[in-house]
């Protein structure tokens, strides 16, 4: 954490030296005003570093100075990389600290994501994770918090993609004369990739081939991949199928019920699912986990107390 010369922590960035804001549909980072003028290099971008090396056994070790990039240049580079990740603007302020857990599974999901982010081994092999659960339970929040830490604090390059938007981007690319490989290529090579809404889509041959190619490339290269999905990971869900309720059901109700019982293995196929089992740790949030967006909406429309001086009628 960086503090001002007075010893106070900056009220805008909290000492992180960068600020994350929402710009349109994307999260955007910038260097905080408190750090735009670096006190170490006085804005030059480079500083001198003292090193020691033995060039001759007779002379012994010698100390010398070399010109190296200042830490402010590393910060600017990380901020630039963050703005290439493609995180959703609605998640601009998502962190591990403001993630609300309502059950043990959500606690486990947060702890898994935090451990992954804070113990990432830049020189080793890192197993990714898959977060499965109902809509509105914070899966994208945790993906965002993880990538934020990896890019801004660890210095990695990462990308975030929502799978149906990736399919749409590739289709548009076809109209512009691009191949799918041109779009998938950068996603295949990036150090950490987060794929949101895994299993979403129509399951067409084009979608399945695109997903299979992307995951196969990353699997073969030993790249780390994170996933979030609304479809269940649990094979036992088949055995737990509830009897059909009596009474009227809309077509949408039937579709939702069918999706709730569908497994991610069925959505992506055995080949991709097998690779997920090797590439990732799994965390499943139970079906009864509350939808946080819905909870906020219900709290917003809840009637408040009557104005002072007015009595309720009985």
XYZ file of C-alpha atoms in Angstrom:
314
model
C 0.000 0.000 0.000
C 1.300 3.444 -0.964
C 0.755 6.479 1.269
C 1.188 10.184 0.762
C 4.220 12.041 2.070
C 2.099 13.132 5.020
C 1.548 9.486 5.937
C -2.141 9.576 4.996
C -3.651 6.979 2.675
C -5.196 8.408 -0.503
C -8.961 8.624 -0.148
C -9.567 7.886 -3.839
C -7.465 4.763 -4.410
C -6.985 3.596 -0.802
C -3.226 3.414 -1.335
C -3.397 1.033 -4.327
C -2.160 3.795 -6.724
C -4.845 2.898 -9.298
C -8.608 3.413 -9.598
C -11.104 1.138 -11.366
C -14.219 2.688 -12.874
C -17.039 1.719 -15.183
C -16.743 2.962 -18.757
C -19.690 1.827 -20.826
C -19.909 -1.955 -20.718
C -16.309 -2.444 -19.553
C -14.323 -1.985 -16.348
C -11.525 0.545 -16.855
C -8.462 1.266 -14.710
C -6.354 4.429 -14.478
C -3.407 5.557 -12.397
C -4.677 7.535 -9.419
C -4.016 11.278 -9.300
C -1.949 10.730 -6.152
C 0.563 8.710 -8.193
C 0.659 10.441 -11.580
C 3.824 12.283 -10.541
C 6.205 9.614 -9.263
C 8.320 10.731 -6.301
C 10.963 8.067 -6.998
C 11.892 9.075 -10.538
C 10.335 12.571 -10.607
C 8.400 11.635 -13.721
C 11.418 10.493 -15.772
C 10.298 6.844 -15.798
C 13.732 5.425 -14.894
C 15.853 5.151 -11.771
C 19.348 3.955 -10.927
C 19.767 0.566 -9.289
C 22.929 -0.510 -7.469
C 24.182 -3.972 -8.396
C 27.177 -6.040 -7.337
C 29.016 -8.554 -9.479
C 32.406 -10.282 -9.594
C 34.089 -9.773 -12.946
C 37.527 -10.928 -11.782
C 38.631 -13.123 -8.878
C 41.681 -10.896 -8.441
C 39.698 -7.646 -8.218
C 36.781 -9.168 -6.326
C 33.158 -7.973 -6.305
C 32.435 -4.543 -7.683
C 29.351 -2.376 -7.229
C 27.932 -0.357 -10.076
C 24.749 1.498 -11.060
C 22.429 0.637 -13.941
C 19.459 2.514 -15.335
C 16.229 0.510 -14.871
C 12.512 1.216 -15.387
C 10.922 2.795 -12.330
C 8.144 0.993 -10.475
C 5.727 3.596 -11.836
C 6.336 2.152 -15.318
C 5.393 -1.316 -14.086
C 2.201 0.149 -12.615
C 1.302 1.906 -15.863
C 1.915 -1.320 -17.800
C -0.331 -3.305 -15.482
C -3.100 -0.706 -15.769
C -2.817 -0.890 -19.553
C -3.026 -4.699 -19.462
C -6.073 -4.513 -17.183
C -7.907 -2.432 -19.777
C -7.389 -5.236 -22.301
C -8.926 -7.934 -20.071
C -12.516 -7.080 -21.050
C -14.119 -7.318 -17.593
C -17.813 -6.323 -17.437
C -18.414 -2.700 -16.450
C -21.082 -3.746 -13.965
C -18.348 -5.604 -12.059
C -15.913 -2.674 -11.926
C -15.966 -2.578 -8.120
C -16.142 -6.326 -7.466
C -13.546 -7.551 -4.946
C -13.067 -10.526 -2.669
C -13.812 -8.242 0.283
C -17.268 -7.136 -0.913
C -18.401 -10.604 -2.030
C -21.329 -11.670 0.164
C -21.530 -15.361 1.026
C -24.856 -16.782 2.239
C -23.840 -20.407 2.645
C -20.846 -22.677 3.104
C -20.529 -23.370 -0.619
C -20.174 -19.655 -1.397
C -17.549 -19.360 1.338
C -15.715 -22.270 -0.247
C -15.946 -20.659 -3.700
C -14.548 -17.361 -2.419
C -11.735 -19.091 -0.520
C -10.829 -21.157 -3.586
C -10.705 -18.081 -5.831
C -8.739 -16.058 -3.245
C -6.211 -18.836 -2.717
C -5.782 -19.209 -6.469
C -5.233 -15.456 -6.935
C -2.916 -14.920 -3.954
C -0.829 -18.071 -4.490
C -0.521 -18.054 -8.270
C 2.845 -19.492 -9.273
C 4.179 -17.563 -12.278
C 6.841 -20.192 -12.882
C 4.757 -23.309 -12.232
C 1.562 -25.136 -13.135
C -1.665 -23.635 -11.783
C -4.933 -25.549 -11.719
C -7.962 -23.458 -12.619
C -11.485 -23.727 -11.223
C -15.100 -24.075 -12.319
C -17.845 -22.266 -10.405
C -21.315 -23.720 -10.963
C -24.552 -22.367 -9.579
C -27.815 -20.498 -10.146
C -27.930 -17.030 -11.678
C -27.099 -14.076 -9.429
C -24.959 -16.016 -6.949
C -21.683 -14.149 -7.507
C -19.808 -16.373 -9.945
C -18.864 -13.504 -12.273
C -18.008 -11.415 -9.203
C -15.385 -13.975 -8.175
C -13.982 -14.320 -11.694
C -13.604 -10.531 -11.819
C -11.956 -10.278 -8.393
C -9.524 -13.032 -9.380
C -8.469 -11.440 -12.668
C -8.166 -8.007 -11.040
C -5.659 -9.317 -8.532
C -3.690 -11.334 -11.078
C -3.327 -8.445 -13.528
C -2.873 -5.460 -11.209
C -1.053 -7.056 -8.273
C 0.773 -10.049 -9.794
C 1.433 -8.607 -13.249
C -0.102 -11.303 -15.443
C -1.855 -10.922 -18.769
C -5.418 -12.250 -18.707
C -8.683 -12.138 -20.641
C -12.368 -12.472 -19.801
C -14.951 -13.727 -22.314
C -18.660 -14.375 -22.070
C -19.077 -17.417 -24.271
C -22.145 -16.357 -26.280
C -20.525 -12.970 -27.019
C -17.418 -14.804 -28.230
C -19.554 -16.811 -30.651
C -21.152 -13.567 -31.896
C -17.720 -11.935 -32.323
C -16.479 -14.848 -34.426
C -19.611 -14.744 -36.600
C -19.056 -11.029 -37.216
C -15.437 -11.801 -38.003
C -16.528 -14.219 -40.717
C -18.442 -11.367 -42.386
C -15.258 -9.263 -42.287
C -13.169 -12.014 -43.866
C -11.510 -13.185 -40.636
C -11.137 -16.795 -39.584
C -12.214 -18.137 -36.216
C -8.595 -18.958 -35.470
C -7.596 -15.288 -35.734
C -9.996 -14.451 -32.910
C -9.336 -17.555 -30.826
C -5.556 -17.288 -31.173
C -4.981 -14.507 -28.592
C -7.383 -16.218 -26.178
C -5.456 -19.470 -26.568
C -2.120 -17.901 -25.673
C -3.011 -15.574 -22.785
C -1.699 -16.708 -19.375
C -5.094 -16.871 -17.642
C -8.461 -16.945 -19.412
C -11.849 -16.715 -17.679
C -14.791 -18.152 -19.643
C -18.178 -17.079 -18.275
C -21.560 -18.687 -18.988
C -20.020 -22.004 -20.057
C -22.706 -24.177 -21.661
C -24.784 -21.227 -22.828
C -25.937 -21.233 -26.435
C -27.797 -23.417 -28.877
C -25.190 -26.182 -28.911
C -24.769 -25.888 -32.678
C -21.849 -27.612 -34.429
C -20.191 -24.180 -34.875
C -20.415 -23.420 -31.144
C -19.209 -26.838 -30.068
C -16.280 -26.779 -32.515
C -15.283 -23.272 -31.369
C -15.371 -24.213 -27.688
C -13.559 -27.482 -28.298
C -10.797 -25.754 -30.260
C -10.291 -23.051 -27.630
C -10.154 -25.453 -24.702
C -8.026 -27.972 -26.629
C -5.459 -25.293 -27.447
C -5.232 -24.153 -23.847
C -5.189 -27.724 -22.518
C -2.359 -28.743 -24.845
C -0.345 -25.621 -23.966
C -0.838 -26.123 -20.222
C -2.593 -22.751 -19.863
C -4.735 -21.914 -16.853
C -8.456 -21.460 -17.490
C -11.291 -20.423 -15.151
C -14.977 -21.072 -15.798
C -18.411 -20.106 -14.515
C -21.635 -21.869 -15.488
C -25.311 -22.026 -14.563
C -25.385 -25.750 -15.296
C -24.831 -28.373 -12.632
C -21.589 -30.289 -12.172
C -23.208 -33.003 -10.082
C -23.954 -36.344 -11.767
C -26.351 -37.067 -8.892
C -28.777 -34.411 -10.153
C -30.253 -36.972 -12.532
C -31.244 -39.227 -9.666
C -32.703 -36.305 -7.726
C -35.135 -35.243 -10.458
C -38.299 -33.993 -8.778
C -41.752 -35.084 -9.942
C -43.520 -32.675 -12.290
C -45.663 -30.213 -10.306
C -49.371 -30.151 -10.901
C -51.127 -27.096 -12.274
C -50.439 -24.669 -15.079
C -46.846 -24.193 -16.331
C -45.724 -21.770 -19.010
C -43.333 -22.787 -21.764
C -40.636 -20.683 -20.077
C -41.232 -22.490 -16.766
C -40.711 -25.812 -18.521
C -37.512 -24.590 -20.180
C -36.137 -23.304 -16.876
C -36.947 -26.555 -15.099
C -35.256 -28.562 -17.851
C -32.139 -26.387 -17.681
C -31.961 -26.704 -13.891
C -31.706 -30.469 -14.264
C -29.254 -30.413 -17.174
C -25.594 -31.146 -16.493
C -22.655 -29.167 -17.856
C -21.271 -32.484 -19.103
C -24.268 -32.772 -21.407
C -23.918 -29.168 -22.590
C -20.236 -29.344 -23.553
C -19.787 -33.037 -24.350
C -17.654 -35.767 -22.805
C -14.399 -34.687 -24.478
C -14.463 -31.126 -23.089
C -15.841 -32.242 -19.717
C -13.017 -34.761 -19.318
C -10.481 -31.996 -19.867
C -12.245 -29.738 -17.383
C -11.858 -32.472 -14.772
C -8.084 -32.396 -15.262
C -7.702 -28.628 -15.701
C -9.868 -27.385 -12.833
C -11.183 -27.772 -9.309
C -14.997 -27.784 -9.071
C -17.267 -25.824 -6.728
C -21.041 -26.171 -6.972
C -23.346 -23.627 -5.337
C -26.627 -25.245 -4.236
C -29.842 -24.492 -6.071
C -31.272 -22.656 -3.048
C -28.428 -20.110 -3.015
C -30.182 -16.706 -3.159
C -30.058 -14.520 -6.263
C -28.318 -11.382 -4.957
C -29.613 -9.150 -7.775
C -33.151 -10.236 -7.037
C -32.648 -9.683 -3.311
C -31.446 -6.104 -3.919
C -34.443 -5.414 -6.151
C -36.891 -6.760 -3.579
C -35.279 -4.612 -0.876
C -35.525 -1.541 -3.121
C -39.274 -1.952 -3.672
C -40.048 -2.838 -0.061
C -42.335 -0.093 1.365
C -40.683 2.153 3.902
C -42.193 3.589 7.100
C -44.982 6.147 6.642
C -43.969 9.824 6.776
C -43.934 11.371 10.210
C -47.293 12.722 11.269
C -49.237 10.136 9.278
C -50.935 7.248 10.991
C -51.578 3.918 9.402
C -55.202 3.024 8.883
C -56.538 -0.087 10.523
